[in-house]
Structure formats: C-alpha cells, structure tokens
Amino acid sequence: IFPIDEICDGSHDCRNGADEMGCPDRFYCSNGTATWVEEEKVCDDVKDCANGADECATCNYGDLSSSEFLIQSKVILVITSLMGLAIVLLNVYEGHLCYLSETNLKKGRDRPGSSDFRYLHMTG
C-alpha cells in the first residue's frame, strides 16, 4: 500500500504501474496499461502514443471528416453508387470489346485481305 499522494503522481511506484492507471486528465494508449499521455496531447496531430491511439477514433476533425456524416449523407451515397455503376458498366463494355476482338482474331476476320478487316479497323 502506498501513500495517497503517490497515486497518479506520474511515477510508477508499483511494478505493474497500477498506481498510475485510471487517473483523471489522462489518455491511456492501450486498455489495461499504464502508458498514457496528457489530455492536451490527444488529437493534436502528433502521435504521442507508440501505437498512435491518441490520434485515432476519439478525434473529431469536423463533420465532413466523420464516418457518420459520410454514411448518412444521401448525396455522397448517390454519387458513389453512380460512380460504382459507371465503373462496372465501363468494365463490361471494355470486356465485350475485348471478347469481340478475340473472337474475330480466332475466325480470321482481322487479317489484311479479309472482307471484314477494313470494317473492323474503321469502326473500332
């Protein structure tokens, strides 16, 4: 047992650091450890914890950067959905063109002198 003035004084008096755990005005870098930084150093764009926990989920950099805003925003949801759909459609279209090109090569239609050669190269 330690005197009360040695608890939360910034000095590890216990081997496991229990006298420095759960103290007010401190941010603990990991659950169950005595590694901490002062509250003023949390979300200051400087990683004071070795694992960077003081600059992660607890920080609020404004509405536009919060994941809740991005999830709830119908405008962003619609835009990203349309962009995703456009990418899928373009990939299908390009894949179809590639398939047609491969099919024509196998049938010999893409050789100079074939009747389809001029048509394929003028349109594609």
C-alpha positions as MATLAB code, in Angstrom:
seq = 'IFPIDEICDGSHDCRNGADEMGCPDRFYCSNGTATWVEEEKVCDDVKDCANGADECATCNYGDLSSSEFLIQSKVILVITSLMGLAIVLLNVYEGHLCYLSETNLKKGRDRPGSSDFRYLHMTG';
ca = [
       0.000    0.000    0.000;
       1.278    3.429   -0.963;
       0.501    6.829    0.433;
      -2.312    8.576   -1.447;
      -0.007   11.320   -2.682;
       1.994    8.716   -4.661;
      -1.064    7.649   -6.670;
      -1.372    9.399  -10.040;
       1.803   11.392   -9.455;
       3.374   10.381  -12.792;
       5.863    7.992  -11.187;
       5.427    4.214  -11.320;
       5.659    3.120   -7.708;
       4.140   -0.327   -8.371;
       5.952   -2.812  -10.600;
       2.884   -3.153  -12.836;
       2.141    0.590  -12.841;
      -1.254    0.124  -11.159;
      -0.761    3.311   -9.133;
      -0.812    5.306  -12.413;
      -3.845    3.659  -14.055;
      -7.297    5.237  -14.195;
      -6.102    8.693  -13.266;
      -8.140   11.738  -14.326;
      -6.990   14.036  -17.167;
      -5.016   11.267  -18.844;
      -5.451    9.401  -22.108;
      -4.308    5.777  -21.858;
      -2.657    4.498  -25.007;
      -3.932    0.935  -24.581;
      -6.529   -0.676  -22.370;
      -5.056   -2.183  -19.226;
      -1.681   -0.461  -19.447;
      -0.201    2.426  -17.560;
       1.126    4.118  -20.708;
      -0.601    7.472  -21.006;
      -0.364   10.987  -22.385;
      -1.850   14.208  -21.088;
      -5.319   15.056  -22.387;
      -3.957   18.173  -24.137;
      -1.826   15.952  -26.375;
      -4.798   13.967  -27.691;
      -5.895   14.886  -31.251;
      -3.089   17.427  -31.721;
      -1.833   15.811  -34.970;
       1.222   14.410  -33.148;
       1.331   10.706  -32.291;
       2.444   10.636  -28.680;
       1.403    7.007  -28.052;
       3.605    4.388  -29.697;
       0.504    2.870  -31.334;
      -0.898    6.282  -32.390;
      -4.087    5.739  -30.372;
      -4.087    9.369  -29.259;
      -4.732   10.451  -32.877;
      -7.384    7.915  -33.915;
     -11.052    7.188  -33.330;
     -11.553    9.633  -30.479;
     -10.627   12.648  -32.626;
     -13.324   14.755  -34.258;
     -11.956   16.893  -37.082;
     -15.337   18.288  -38.076;
     -18.480   16.952  -39.674;
     -17.042   16.458  -43.143;
     -14.369   14.038  -41.951;
     -16.550   11.910  -39.687;
     -17.583    8.490  -40.918;
     -21.086    9.069  -39.535;
     -21.509   12.073  -41.857;
     -20.252   10.129  -44.860;
     -22.596    7.230  -44.148;
     -25.636    9.440  -43.519;
     -25.098   11.786  -46.464;
     -27.539   10.794  -49.200;
     -25.764   12.974  -51.778;
     -22.444   11.210  -51.260;
     -24.191    7.818  -51.242;
     -25.887    8.556  -54.594;
     -22.681    9.909  -56.167;
     -20.548    6.959  -55.073;
     -23.254    4.498  -56.159;
     -23.445    6.096  -59.618;
     -19.665    6.116  -59.913;
     -19.554    2.440  -58.966;
     -22.240    1.602  -61.509;
     -20.394    3.571  -64.215;
     -17.184    1.675  -63.483;
     -18.973   -1.675  -63.695;
     -20.659   -0.721  -66.992;
     -17.383    0.512  -68.499;
     -15.669   -2.723  -67.488;
     -18.460   -4.786  -69.057;
     -18.253   -2.706  -72.248;
     -14.463   -2.987  -72.467;
     -14.670   -6.700  -71.727;
     -17.214   -7.124  -74.516;
     -14.949   -5.267  -76.958;
     -12.045   -7.458  -75.926;
     -14.179  -10.577  -76.405;
     -15.240   -9.444  -79.865;
     -11.637   -8.732  -80.782;
     -10.531  -12.187  -79.629;
     -13.435  -13.847  -81.461;
     -12.617  -12.031  -84.687;
      -8.952  -12.991  -84.413;
      -9.862  -16.660  -83.994;
     -12.182  -16.554  -87.018;
      -9.536  -14.904  -89.174;
     -11.562  -11.760  -89.718;
      -8.836   -9.465  -88.533;
      -6.311  -10.307  -91.238;
      -5.424   -7.927  -94.026;
      -7.206   -9.044  -97.118;
     -10.274  -10.403  -95.326;
     -13.580   -8.722  -96.168;
     -14.138   -7.706  -92.530;
     -10.661   -6.234  -91.980;
     -11.480   -2.782  -93.325;
     -14.799   -2.645  -91.450;
     -13.272   -3.745  -88.121;
     -10.429   -1.236  -88.306;
     -12.532    1.664  -89.482;
     -15.149    1.255  -86.739;
     -13.044    0.022  -83.817;
];
